[in-house]
Coordinates of C-alpha atoms in Angstrom, one line a residue:
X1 CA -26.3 48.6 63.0
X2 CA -27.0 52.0 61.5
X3 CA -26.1 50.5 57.8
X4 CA -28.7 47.7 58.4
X5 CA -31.2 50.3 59.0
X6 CA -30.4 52.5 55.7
X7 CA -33.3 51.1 54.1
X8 CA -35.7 50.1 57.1
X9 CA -38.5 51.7 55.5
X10 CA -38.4 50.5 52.2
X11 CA -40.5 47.8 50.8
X12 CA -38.1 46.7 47.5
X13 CA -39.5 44.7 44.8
X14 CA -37.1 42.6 43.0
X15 CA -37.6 40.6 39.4
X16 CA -35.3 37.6 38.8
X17 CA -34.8 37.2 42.6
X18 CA -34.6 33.2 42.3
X19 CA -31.3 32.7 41.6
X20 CA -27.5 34.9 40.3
X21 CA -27.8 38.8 40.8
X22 CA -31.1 39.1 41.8
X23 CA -31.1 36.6 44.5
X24 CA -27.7 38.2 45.7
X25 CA -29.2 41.6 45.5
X26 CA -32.7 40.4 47.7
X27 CA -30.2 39.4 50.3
X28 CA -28.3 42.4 50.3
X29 CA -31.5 45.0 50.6
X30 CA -32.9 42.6 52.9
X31 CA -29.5 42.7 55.0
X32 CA -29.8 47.0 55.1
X33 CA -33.2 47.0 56.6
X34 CA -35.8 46.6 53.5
X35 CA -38.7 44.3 53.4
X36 CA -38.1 42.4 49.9
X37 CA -40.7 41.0 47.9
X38 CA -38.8 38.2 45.6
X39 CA -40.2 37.9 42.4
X40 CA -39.6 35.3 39.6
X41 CA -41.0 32.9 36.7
X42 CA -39.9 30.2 39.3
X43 CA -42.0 30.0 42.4
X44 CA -39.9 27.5 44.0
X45 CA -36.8 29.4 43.5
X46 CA -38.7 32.9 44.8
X47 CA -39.6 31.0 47.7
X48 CA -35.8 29.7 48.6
X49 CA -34.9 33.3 48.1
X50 CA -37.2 34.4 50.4
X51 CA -36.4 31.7 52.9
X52 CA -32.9 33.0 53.1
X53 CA -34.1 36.0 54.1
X54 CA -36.3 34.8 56.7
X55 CA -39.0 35.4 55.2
X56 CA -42.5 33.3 54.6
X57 CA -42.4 32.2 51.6
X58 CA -45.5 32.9 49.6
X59 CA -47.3 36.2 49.5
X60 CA -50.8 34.5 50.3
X61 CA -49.4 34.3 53.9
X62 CA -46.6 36.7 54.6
X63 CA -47.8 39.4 57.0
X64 CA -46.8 43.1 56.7
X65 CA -43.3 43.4 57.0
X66 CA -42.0 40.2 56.3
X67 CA -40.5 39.4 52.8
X68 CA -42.4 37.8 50.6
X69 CA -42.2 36.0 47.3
X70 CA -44.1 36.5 44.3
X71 CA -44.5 34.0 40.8
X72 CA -45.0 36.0 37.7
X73 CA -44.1 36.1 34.2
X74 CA -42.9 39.6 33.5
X75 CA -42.7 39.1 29.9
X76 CA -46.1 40.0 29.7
X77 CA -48.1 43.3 30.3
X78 CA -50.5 41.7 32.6
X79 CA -48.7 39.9 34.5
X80 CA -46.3 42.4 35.4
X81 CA -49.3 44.4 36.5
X82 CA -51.0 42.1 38.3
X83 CA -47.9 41.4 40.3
X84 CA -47.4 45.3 41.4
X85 CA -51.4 45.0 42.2
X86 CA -50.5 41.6 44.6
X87 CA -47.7 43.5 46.0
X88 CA -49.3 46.2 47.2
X89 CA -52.2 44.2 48.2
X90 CA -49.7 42.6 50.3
X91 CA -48.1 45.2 51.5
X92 CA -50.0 48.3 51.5
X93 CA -48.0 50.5 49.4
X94 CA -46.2 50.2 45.7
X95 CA -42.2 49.3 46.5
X96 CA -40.5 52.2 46.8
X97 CA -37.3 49.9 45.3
X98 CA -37.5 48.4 42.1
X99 CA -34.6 45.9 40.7
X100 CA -34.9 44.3 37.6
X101 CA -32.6 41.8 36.8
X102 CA -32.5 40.8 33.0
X103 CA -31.1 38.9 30.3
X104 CA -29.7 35.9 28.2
X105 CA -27.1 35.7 25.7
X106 CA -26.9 33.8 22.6
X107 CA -23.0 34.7 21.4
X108 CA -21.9 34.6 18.0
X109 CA -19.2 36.6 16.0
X110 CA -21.3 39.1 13.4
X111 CA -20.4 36.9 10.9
X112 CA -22.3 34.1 11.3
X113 CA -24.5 35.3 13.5
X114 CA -28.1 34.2 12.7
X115 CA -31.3 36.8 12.7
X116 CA -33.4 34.4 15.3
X117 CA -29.7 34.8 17.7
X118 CA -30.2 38.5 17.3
X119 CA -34.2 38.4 17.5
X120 CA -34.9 36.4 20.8
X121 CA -31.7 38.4 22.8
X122 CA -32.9 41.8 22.2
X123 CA -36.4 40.5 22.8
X124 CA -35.8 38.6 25.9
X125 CA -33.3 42.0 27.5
X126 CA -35.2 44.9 26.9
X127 CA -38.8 43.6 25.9
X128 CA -39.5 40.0 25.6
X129 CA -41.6 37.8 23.8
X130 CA -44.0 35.3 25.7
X131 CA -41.2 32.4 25.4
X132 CA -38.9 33.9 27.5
X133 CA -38.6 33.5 31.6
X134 CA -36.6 36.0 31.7
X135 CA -37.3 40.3 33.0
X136 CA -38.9 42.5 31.0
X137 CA -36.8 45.9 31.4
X138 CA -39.5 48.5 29.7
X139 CA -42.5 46.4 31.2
X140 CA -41.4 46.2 35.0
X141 CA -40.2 49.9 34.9
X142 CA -42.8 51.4 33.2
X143 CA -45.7 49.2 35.9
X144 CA -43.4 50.1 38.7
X145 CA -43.3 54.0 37.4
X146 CA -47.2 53.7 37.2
X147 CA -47.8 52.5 40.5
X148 CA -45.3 55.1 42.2
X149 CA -46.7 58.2 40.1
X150 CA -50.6 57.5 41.0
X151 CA -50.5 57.1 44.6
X152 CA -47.8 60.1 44.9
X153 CA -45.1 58.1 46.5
X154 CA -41.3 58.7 45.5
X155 CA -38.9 55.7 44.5
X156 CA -35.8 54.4 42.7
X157 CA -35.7 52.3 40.1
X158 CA -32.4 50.2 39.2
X159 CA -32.1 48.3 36.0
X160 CA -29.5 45.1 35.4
X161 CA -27.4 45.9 32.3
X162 CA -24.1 45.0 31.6
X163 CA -20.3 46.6 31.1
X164 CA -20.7 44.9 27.7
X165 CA -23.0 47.6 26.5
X166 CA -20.4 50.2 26.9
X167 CA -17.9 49.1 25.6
X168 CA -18.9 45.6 23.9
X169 CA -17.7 42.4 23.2
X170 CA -16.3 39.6 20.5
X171 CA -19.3 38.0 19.9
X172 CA -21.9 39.4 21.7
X173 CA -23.2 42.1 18.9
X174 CA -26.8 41.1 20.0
X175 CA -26.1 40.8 23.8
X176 CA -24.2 44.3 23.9
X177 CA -26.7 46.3 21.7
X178 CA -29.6 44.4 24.1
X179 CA -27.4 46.0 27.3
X180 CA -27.2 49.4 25.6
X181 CA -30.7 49.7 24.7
X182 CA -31.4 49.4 29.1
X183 CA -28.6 51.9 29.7
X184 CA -30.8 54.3 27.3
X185 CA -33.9 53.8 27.9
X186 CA -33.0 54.1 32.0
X187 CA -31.6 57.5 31.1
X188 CA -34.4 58.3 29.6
X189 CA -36.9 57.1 32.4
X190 CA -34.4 59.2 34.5
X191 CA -35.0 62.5 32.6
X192 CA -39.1 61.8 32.4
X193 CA -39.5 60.6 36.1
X194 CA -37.2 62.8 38.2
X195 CA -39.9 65.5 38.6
X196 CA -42.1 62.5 40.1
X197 CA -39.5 62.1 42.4
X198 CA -38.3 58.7 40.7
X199 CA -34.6 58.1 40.5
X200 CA -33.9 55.5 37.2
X201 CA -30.4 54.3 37.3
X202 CA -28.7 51.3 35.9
X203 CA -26.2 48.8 37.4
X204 CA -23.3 47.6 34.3
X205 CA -22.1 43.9 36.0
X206 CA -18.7 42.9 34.8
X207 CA -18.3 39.0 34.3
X208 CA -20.2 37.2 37.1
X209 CA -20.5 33.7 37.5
X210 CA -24.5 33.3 37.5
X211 CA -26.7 30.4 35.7
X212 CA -26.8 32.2 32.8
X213 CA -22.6 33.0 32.4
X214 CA -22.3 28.9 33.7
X215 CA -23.2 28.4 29.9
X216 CA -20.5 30.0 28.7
X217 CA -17.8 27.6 27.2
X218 CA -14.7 26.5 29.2
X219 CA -12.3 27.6 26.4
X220 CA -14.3 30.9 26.1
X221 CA -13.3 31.4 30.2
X222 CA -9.9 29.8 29.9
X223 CA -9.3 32.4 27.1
X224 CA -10.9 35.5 29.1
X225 CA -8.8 34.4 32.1
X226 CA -4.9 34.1 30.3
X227 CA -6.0 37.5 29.1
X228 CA -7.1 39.2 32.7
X229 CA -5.5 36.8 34.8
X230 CA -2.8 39.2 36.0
X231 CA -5.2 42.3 36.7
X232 CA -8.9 40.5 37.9
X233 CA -10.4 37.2 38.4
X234 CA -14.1 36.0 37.2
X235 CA -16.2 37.1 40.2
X236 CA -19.0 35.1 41.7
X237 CA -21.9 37.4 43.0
X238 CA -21.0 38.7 46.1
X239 CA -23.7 40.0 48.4
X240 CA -21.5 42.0 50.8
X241 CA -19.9 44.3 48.2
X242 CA -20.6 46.4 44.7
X243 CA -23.5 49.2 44.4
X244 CA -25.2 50.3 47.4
X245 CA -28.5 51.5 47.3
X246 CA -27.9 54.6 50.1
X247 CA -27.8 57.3 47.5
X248 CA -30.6 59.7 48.1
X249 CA -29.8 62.4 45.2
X250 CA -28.6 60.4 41.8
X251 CA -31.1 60.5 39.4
X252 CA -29.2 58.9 36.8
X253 CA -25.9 57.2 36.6
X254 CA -24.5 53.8 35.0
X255 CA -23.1 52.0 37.8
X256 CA -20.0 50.1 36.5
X257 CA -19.0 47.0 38.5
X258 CA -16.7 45.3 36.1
X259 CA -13.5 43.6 37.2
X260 CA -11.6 43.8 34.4
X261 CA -13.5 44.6 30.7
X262 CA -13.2 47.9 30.5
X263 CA -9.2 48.1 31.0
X264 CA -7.4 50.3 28.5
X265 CA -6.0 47.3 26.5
X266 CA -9.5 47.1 24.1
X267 CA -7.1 48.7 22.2
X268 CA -5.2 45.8 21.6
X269 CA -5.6 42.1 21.7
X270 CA -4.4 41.8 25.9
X271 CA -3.2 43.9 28.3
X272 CA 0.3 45.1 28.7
X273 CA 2.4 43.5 30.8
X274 CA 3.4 46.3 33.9
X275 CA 2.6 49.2 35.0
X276 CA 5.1 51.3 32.5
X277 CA 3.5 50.8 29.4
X278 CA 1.9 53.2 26.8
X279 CA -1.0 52.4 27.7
X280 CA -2.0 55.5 30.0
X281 CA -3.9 55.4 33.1
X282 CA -3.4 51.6 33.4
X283 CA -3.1 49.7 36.8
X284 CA -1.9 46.9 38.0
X285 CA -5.1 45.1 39.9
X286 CA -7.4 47.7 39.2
X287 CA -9.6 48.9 35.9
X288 CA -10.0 52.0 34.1
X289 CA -13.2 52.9 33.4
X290 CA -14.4 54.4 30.0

């Protein structure tokens, strides 16, 4: 009981909530005690979020204290500020919780690589250009910052990036540089906001299946599991495990959830084989982080 209640009083606003991390993530603040309003380009799939929660759907009727779900297109300025204004219509207050949950790939090896590959992936994670559905990183913090620091509340923002952006990735130049650009400019909100009493921390997901990773090729996951096969398995999203929002003191830290990517053996082309090779620090069924 007392973990349900960790975050009774918080009213968490989540982007990307229709489907993949950000639906898993509604369900897990919803199952520690926040109120959750679900936001995403979909309305239909905001609203199926929402009605897993137990929630009413549609923030025209939801009453205080019920989830609700909101349709916006946070690839736009005004959007994303007219949905903080309807939250807090809604609710009474700005969320004190703020997920944003981000991003598309479009892989390629450098070499052949195209610039409009490159163009729409670091537009669409950190930015976005109106074609996209997908979470504006810089526009939902910098609303959700805005609304926290004029009506004096304190808060914690979370940004979506990805293990790739550490460390990278064969054919995801655009994708990784994309991820790395959230991990800095989080860091950055971190330093600028904490005296506002805003923590800015980002979460780095391993290899999950979502809609977006379904896209990737079978051969691309047949190769990626002979290789981690032995140490990690390709992870689904899994609302009863990874981050938990209960720390009250980090103002900045990079999460890493990854199940295998960030092993030792980048330095070679798999890893090694048991637990006595030179590759120090390795496991068997665990990771190293970098």
């Amino acid at each position: 009981m007392a973990s349900q209640l960790r975050l009774r009083s918080a009213l968490a606003l989540v982007t990307g909530a229709g489907s993949g991390i950000g639906r898993a993530v509604s369900v897990r603040l919803a199952r520690e005690g926040a109120t959750v309003a679900a936001c995403d380009l979909d309305r239909a799939a905001a609203c199926e979020t929402v009605w897993l929660l137990g929630g009413q759907g549609s923030e025209e009727v939801a009453p205080g204290g019920t989830h609700a779900a909101f349709q916006a297109d946070v690839s736009e300025a005004g959007s994303v500020r007219r949905l903080l204004e309807q939250v807090q219509a809604c609710f009474s207050r700005p969320p004190s919780v703020v997920v944003s949950c981000a991003g598309i790939t479009r892989d390629e090896v450098l070499l052949r690589m195209s610039e409009d590959d490159w163009d729409k992936v670091i537009a669409v994670n950190l930015k976005l250009p109106c074609y996209s559905p997908h979470q504006g990183i810089f526009l939902v913090t910098q609303a959700a910052a805005q609304a926290l620091v004029s009506s004096g509340c304190h808060g914690s923002i979370i940004n979506i990036s990805s293990i790739v952006g550490k460390v990278g990735n064969m054919g995801q130049t655009n994708y990784a540089a994309s991820k790395a650009g959230v991990i800095g400019l989080t860091q950055t909100a971190a330093r600028e906001l904490g005296r506002h009493g805003i923590r800015c921390n980002s979460v780095l997901p391993g290899f999950i299946t979502t809609p977006m990773t379904q896209k990737v090729p079978q051969k691309v996951l047949d190769k990626m599991w002979q290789m981690w096969s032995h140490s990690w398995h390709l992870k689904t999203v899994d609302t009863s495990q990874g981050p938990q929002w209960k720390s009250l003191e980090v103002f900045s830290c990079n999460c890493l959830t990854d199940p295998g990517l960030c092993l030792l053996p980048h330095h070679s082309t798999r890893p090694p084989a048991d637990e006595d090779s030179e590759f120090p620090g390795y496991k068997r069924g665990g990771s190293v982080w970098l």
